[in-house]
Coordinates of C-alpha atoms and ligand atoms in Angstrom, one line a residue:
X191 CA 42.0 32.5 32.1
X192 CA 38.8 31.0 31.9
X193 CA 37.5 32.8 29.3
X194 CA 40.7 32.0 26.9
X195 CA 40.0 28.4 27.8
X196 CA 36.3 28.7 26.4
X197 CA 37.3 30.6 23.2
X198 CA 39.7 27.9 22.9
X199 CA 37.2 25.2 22.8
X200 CA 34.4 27.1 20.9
X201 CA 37.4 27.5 18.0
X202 CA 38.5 23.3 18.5
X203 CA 34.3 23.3 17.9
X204 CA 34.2 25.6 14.6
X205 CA 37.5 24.0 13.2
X206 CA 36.3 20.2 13.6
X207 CA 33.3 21.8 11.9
X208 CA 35.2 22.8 9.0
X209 CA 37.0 19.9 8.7
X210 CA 33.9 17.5 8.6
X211 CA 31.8 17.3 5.2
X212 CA 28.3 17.0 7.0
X213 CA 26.6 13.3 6.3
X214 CA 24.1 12.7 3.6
X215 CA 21.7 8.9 4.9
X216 CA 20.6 6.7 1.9
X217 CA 18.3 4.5 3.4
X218 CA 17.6 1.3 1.5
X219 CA 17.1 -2.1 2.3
X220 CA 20.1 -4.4 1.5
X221 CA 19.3 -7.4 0.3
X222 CA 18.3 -6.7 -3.4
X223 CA 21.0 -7.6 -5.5
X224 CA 22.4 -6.5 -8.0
X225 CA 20.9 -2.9 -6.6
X226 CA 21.7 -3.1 -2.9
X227 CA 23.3 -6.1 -0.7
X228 CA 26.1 -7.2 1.6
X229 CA 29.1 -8.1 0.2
X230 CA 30.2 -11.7 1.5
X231 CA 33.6 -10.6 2.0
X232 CA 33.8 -7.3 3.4
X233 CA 30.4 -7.5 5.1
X234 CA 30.0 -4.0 3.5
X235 CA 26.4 -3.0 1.6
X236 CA 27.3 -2.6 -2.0
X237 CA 25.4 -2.8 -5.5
X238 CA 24.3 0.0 -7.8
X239 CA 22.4 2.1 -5.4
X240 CA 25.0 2.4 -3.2
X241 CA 27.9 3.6 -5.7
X242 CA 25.3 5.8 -7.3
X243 CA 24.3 6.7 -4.1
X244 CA 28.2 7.2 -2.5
X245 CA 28.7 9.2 -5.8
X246 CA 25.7 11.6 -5.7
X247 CA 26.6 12.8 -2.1
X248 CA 31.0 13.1 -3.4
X249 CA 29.5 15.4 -6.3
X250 CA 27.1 17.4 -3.8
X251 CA 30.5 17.4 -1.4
X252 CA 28.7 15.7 1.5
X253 CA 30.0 12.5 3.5
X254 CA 27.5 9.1 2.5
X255 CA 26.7 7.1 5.3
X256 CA 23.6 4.0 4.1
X257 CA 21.2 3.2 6.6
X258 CA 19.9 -0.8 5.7
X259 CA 15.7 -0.9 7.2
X260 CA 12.7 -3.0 5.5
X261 CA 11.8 -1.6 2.4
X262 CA 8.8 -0.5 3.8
X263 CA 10.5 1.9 6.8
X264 CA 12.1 4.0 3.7
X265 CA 9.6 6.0 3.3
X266 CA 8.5 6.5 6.9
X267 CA 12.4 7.3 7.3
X268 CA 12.9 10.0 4.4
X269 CA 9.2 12.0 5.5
X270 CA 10.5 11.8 9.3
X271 CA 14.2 13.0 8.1
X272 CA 16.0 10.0 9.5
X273 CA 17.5 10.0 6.1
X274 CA 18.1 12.5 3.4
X275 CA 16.7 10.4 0.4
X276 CA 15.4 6.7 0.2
X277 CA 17.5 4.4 -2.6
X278 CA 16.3 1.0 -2.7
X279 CA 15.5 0.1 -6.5
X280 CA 12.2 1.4 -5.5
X281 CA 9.7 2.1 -8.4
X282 CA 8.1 5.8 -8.7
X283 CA 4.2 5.1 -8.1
X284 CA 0.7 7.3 -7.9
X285 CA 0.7 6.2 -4.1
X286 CA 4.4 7.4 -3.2
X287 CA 3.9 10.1 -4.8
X288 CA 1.2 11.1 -2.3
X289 CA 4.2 11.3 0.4
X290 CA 7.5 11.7 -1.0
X291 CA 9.0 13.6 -4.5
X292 CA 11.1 11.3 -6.5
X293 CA 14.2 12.5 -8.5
X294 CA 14.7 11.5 -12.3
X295 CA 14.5 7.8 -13.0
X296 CA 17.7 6.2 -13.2
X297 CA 16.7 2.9 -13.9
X298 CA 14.0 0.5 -15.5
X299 CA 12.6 -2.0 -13.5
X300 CA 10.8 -5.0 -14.4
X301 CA 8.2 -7.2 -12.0
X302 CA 8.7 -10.9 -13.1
X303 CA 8.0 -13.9 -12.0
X304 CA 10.0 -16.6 -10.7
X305 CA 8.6 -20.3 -10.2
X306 CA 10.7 -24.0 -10.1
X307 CA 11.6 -25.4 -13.4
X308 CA 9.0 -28.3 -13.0
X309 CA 6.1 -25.6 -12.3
X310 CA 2.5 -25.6 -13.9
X311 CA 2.6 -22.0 -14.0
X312 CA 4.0 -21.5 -17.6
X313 CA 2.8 -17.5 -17.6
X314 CA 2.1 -14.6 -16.0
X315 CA -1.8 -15.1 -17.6
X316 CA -1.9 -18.3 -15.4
X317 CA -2.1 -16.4 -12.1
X318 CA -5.1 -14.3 -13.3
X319 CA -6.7 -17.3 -14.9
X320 CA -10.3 -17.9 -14.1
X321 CA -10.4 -20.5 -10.4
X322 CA -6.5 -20.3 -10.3
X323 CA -5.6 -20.4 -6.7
X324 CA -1.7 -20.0 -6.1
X325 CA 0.3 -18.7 -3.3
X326 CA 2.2 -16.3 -4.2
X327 CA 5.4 -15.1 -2.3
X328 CA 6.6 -11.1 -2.3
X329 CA 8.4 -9.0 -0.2
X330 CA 6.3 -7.1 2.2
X331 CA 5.7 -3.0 0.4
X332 CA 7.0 -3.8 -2.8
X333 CA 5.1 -3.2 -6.0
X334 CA 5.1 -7.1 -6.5
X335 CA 2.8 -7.1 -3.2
X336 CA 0.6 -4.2 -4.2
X337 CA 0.0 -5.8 -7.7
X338 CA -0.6 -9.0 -6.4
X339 CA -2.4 -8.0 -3.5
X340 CA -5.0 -5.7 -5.7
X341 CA -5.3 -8.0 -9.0
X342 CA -5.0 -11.4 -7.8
X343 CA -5.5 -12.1 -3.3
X344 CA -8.4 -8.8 -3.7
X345 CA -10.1 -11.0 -6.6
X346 CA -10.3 -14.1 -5.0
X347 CA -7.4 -15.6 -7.5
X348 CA -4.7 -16.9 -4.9
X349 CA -3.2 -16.1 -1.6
X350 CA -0.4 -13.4 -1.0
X351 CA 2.3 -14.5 1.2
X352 CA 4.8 -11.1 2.3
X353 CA 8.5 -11.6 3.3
X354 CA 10.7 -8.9 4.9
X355 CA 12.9 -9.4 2.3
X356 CA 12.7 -11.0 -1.2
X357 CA 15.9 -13.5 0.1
X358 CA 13.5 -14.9 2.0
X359 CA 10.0 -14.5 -0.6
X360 CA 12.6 -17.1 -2.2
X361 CA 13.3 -19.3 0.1
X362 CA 9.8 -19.7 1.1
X363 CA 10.2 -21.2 -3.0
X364 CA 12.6 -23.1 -2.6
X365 CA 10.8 -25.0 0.3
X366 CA 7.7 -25.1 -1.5
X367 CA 5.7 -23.2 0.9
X368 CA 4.6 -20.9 -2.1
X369 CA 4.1 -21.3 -5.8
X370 CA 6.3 -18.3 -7.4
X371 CA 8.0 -14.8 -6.9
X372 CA 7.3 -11.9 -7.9
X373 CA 10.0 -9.4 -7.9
X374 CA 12.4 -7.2 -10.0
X375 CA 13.8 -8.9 -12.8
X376 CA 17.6 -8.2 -12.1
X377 CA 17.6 -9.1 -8.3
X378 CA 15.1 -12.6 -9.9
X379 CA 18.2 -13.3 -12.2
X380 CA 20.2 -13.1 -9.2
X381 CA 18.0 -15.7 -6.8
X382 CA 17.8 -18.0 -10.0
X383 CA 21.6 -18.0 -10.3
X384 CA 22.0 -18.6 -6.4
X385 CA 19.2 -21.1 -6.0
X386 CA 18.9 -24.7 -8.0
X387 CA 15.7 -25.7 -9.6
X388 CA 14.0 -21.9 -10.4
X389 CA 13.5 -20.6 -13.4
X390 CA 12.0 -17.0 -14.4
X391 CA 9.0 -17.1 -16.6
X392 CA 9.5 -15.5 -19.6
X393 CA 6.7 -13.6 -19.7
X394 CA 6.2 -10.0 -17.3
X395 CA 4.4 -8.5 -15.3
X396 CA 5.2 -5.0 -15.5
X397 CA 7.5 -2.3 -16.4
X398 CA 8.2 0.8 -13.8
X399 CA 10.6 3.6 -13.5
X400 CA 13.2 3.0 -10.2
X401 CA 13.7 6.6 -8.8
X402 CA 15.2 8.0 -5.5
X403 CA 12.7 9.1 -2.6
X404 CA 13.4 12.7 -1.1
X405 CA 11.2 14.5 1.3
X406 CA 8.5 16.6 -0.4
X407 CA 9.5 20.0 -1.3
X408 CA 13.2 19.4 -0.5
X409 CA 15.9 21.5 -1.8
X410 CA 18.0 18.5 -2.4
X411 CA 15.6 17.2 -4.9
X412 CA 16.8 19.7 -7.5
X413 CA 21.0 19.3 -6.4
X414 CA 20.2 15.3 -6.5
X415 CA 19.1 15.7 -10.1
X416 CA 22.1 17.6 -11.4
X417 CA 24.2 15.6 -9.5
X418 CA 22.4 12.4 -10.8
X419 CA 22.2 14.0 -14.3
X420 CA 26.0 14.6 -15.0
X421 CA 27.0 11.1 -13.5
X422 CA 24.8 9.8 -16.1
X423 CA 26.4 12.1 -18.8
X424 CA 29.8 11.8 -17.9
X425 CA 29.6 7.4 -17.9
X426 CA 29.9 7.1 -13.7
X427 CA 26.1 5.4 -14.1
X428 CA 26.6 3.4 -16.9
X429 CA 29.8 1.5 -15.7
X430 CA 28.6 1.1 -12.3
X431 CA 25.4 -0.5 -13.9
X432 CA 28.2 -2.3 -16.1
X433 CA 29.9 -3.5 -13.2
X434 CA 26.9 -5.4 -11.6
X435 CA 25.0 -5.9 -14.6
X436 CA 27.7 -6.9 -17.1
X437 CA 26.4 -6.9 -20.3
X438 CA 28.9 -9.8 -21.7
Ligands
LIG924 N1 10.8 -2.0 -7.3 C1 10.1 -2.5 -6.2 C2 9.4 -1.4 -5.4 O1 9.7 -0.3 -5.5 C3 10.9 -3.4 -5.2 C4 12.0 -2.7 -4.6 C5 12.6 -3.5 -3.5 N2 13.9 -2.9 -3.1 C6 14.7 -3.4 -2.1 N3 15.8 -2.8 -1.9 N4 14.4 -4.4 -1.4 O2 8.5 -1.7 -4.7

């Protein structure tokens, strides 16, 4: 008798098996919009990483669960495998490259800056400028703090202030404790349409490829690519992108 019972429950095992898709973790840090954030009303994280995200893992047949850390835990997280593949609007660099593989870009990026309409900084020139001295707010492991940390605090041209996220990089603006922002252009427009009295400069900082993170010398890399590749050929990219980004 007590061996049928134990068959019994190794089958209940192996057919709750079947029947669940195992989970593929995006970790990303939520509060990025248009790319990543909590919608007000359902309290759930949504944006254009995590459709594109939710859709990769329904192509590759695997159930999408988003894990929401500082931006600079995602890489820690996808090397360590306490998530299958870091999505965060994050921008492929030399440095990253040194720890994780990053699929095809699905995305351009751009670093700008924001600052409050009555501001003396009129350009992205006037932060490099010889004896300029601003405070500058980012949030913390971003390519905005590496760029500001290497060609401005490093030369003696201001002081970097880092955030945990860049909600609060702007509200340190808004308050006045620093001078400008620098962050991605779309989640920028999005602060400057939430906040009164900012205004993006028009000139930028740089351009850079947003990618997603996978652990070096995974086999997803390659499935994440295809996956990736025929959402993009068959529209799913574009009208998400459309969806948070309209163009009209
Ligand atoms: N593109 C920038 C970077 O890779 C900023 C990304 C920040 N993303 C986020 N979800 N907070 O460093």
């Amino acid at each position: 008798m007590k061996k049928i019972a134990a068959i019994a429950l190794v089958m209940m095992f192996v057919l709750t098996g079947m029947a669940m898709a195992e989970t593929l973790k995006m970790g990303t840090n939520a509060s990025f919009p248009p790319y990543e954030y909590y919608d007000d009303e359902t309290g759930k994280i949504v944006g254009i990483d995590a459709e594109v995200g939710a859709a990769i893992a329904e192509k590759l047949g695997y159930d999408f669960e988003i894990v929401d850390m500082d931006f600079d835990a995602i890489i820690p997280a996808v090397t360590t495998g306490k998530v299958d593949f870091g999505m965060a609007g994050m921008t492929v660099t030399e440095d990253r490259l040194q720890s994780v593989d990053f699929s095809d870009s699905y995305a351009t990026g751009i670093q700008s800056v924001i600052v409050a309409e009555d501001s003396d900084i009129t350009s992205v020139d006037d932060l490099f400028a010889e004896g300029a001295n601003y405070t500058i707010g980012v949030q913390q492991g971003t390519t905005g703090d590496i760029y500001c940390s290497d060609g401005i605090e490093d030369k003696g041209l201001g002081t970097v202030e880092r955030y945990k996220t860049g909600a609060d990089a702007v509200l340190a603006l808004t308050s006045g404790k620093v001078d400008c922002v620098v962050i991605d252009n779309e989640p920028a427009k999005n602060y400057v349409a939430a906040n009164e009295g900012l205004k993006i400069l028009d000139t930028q900082y740089a351009v850079e490829d947003y990618a997603i993170a996978l652990a070096k010398d995974s086999e997803l890399t390659e499935k994440v690519n295809e996956a990736l590749q025929s959402l993009i050929d068959d529209g799913t990219v574009a009208a998400v992108v459309e969806k948070y980004i309209p163009s009209k």
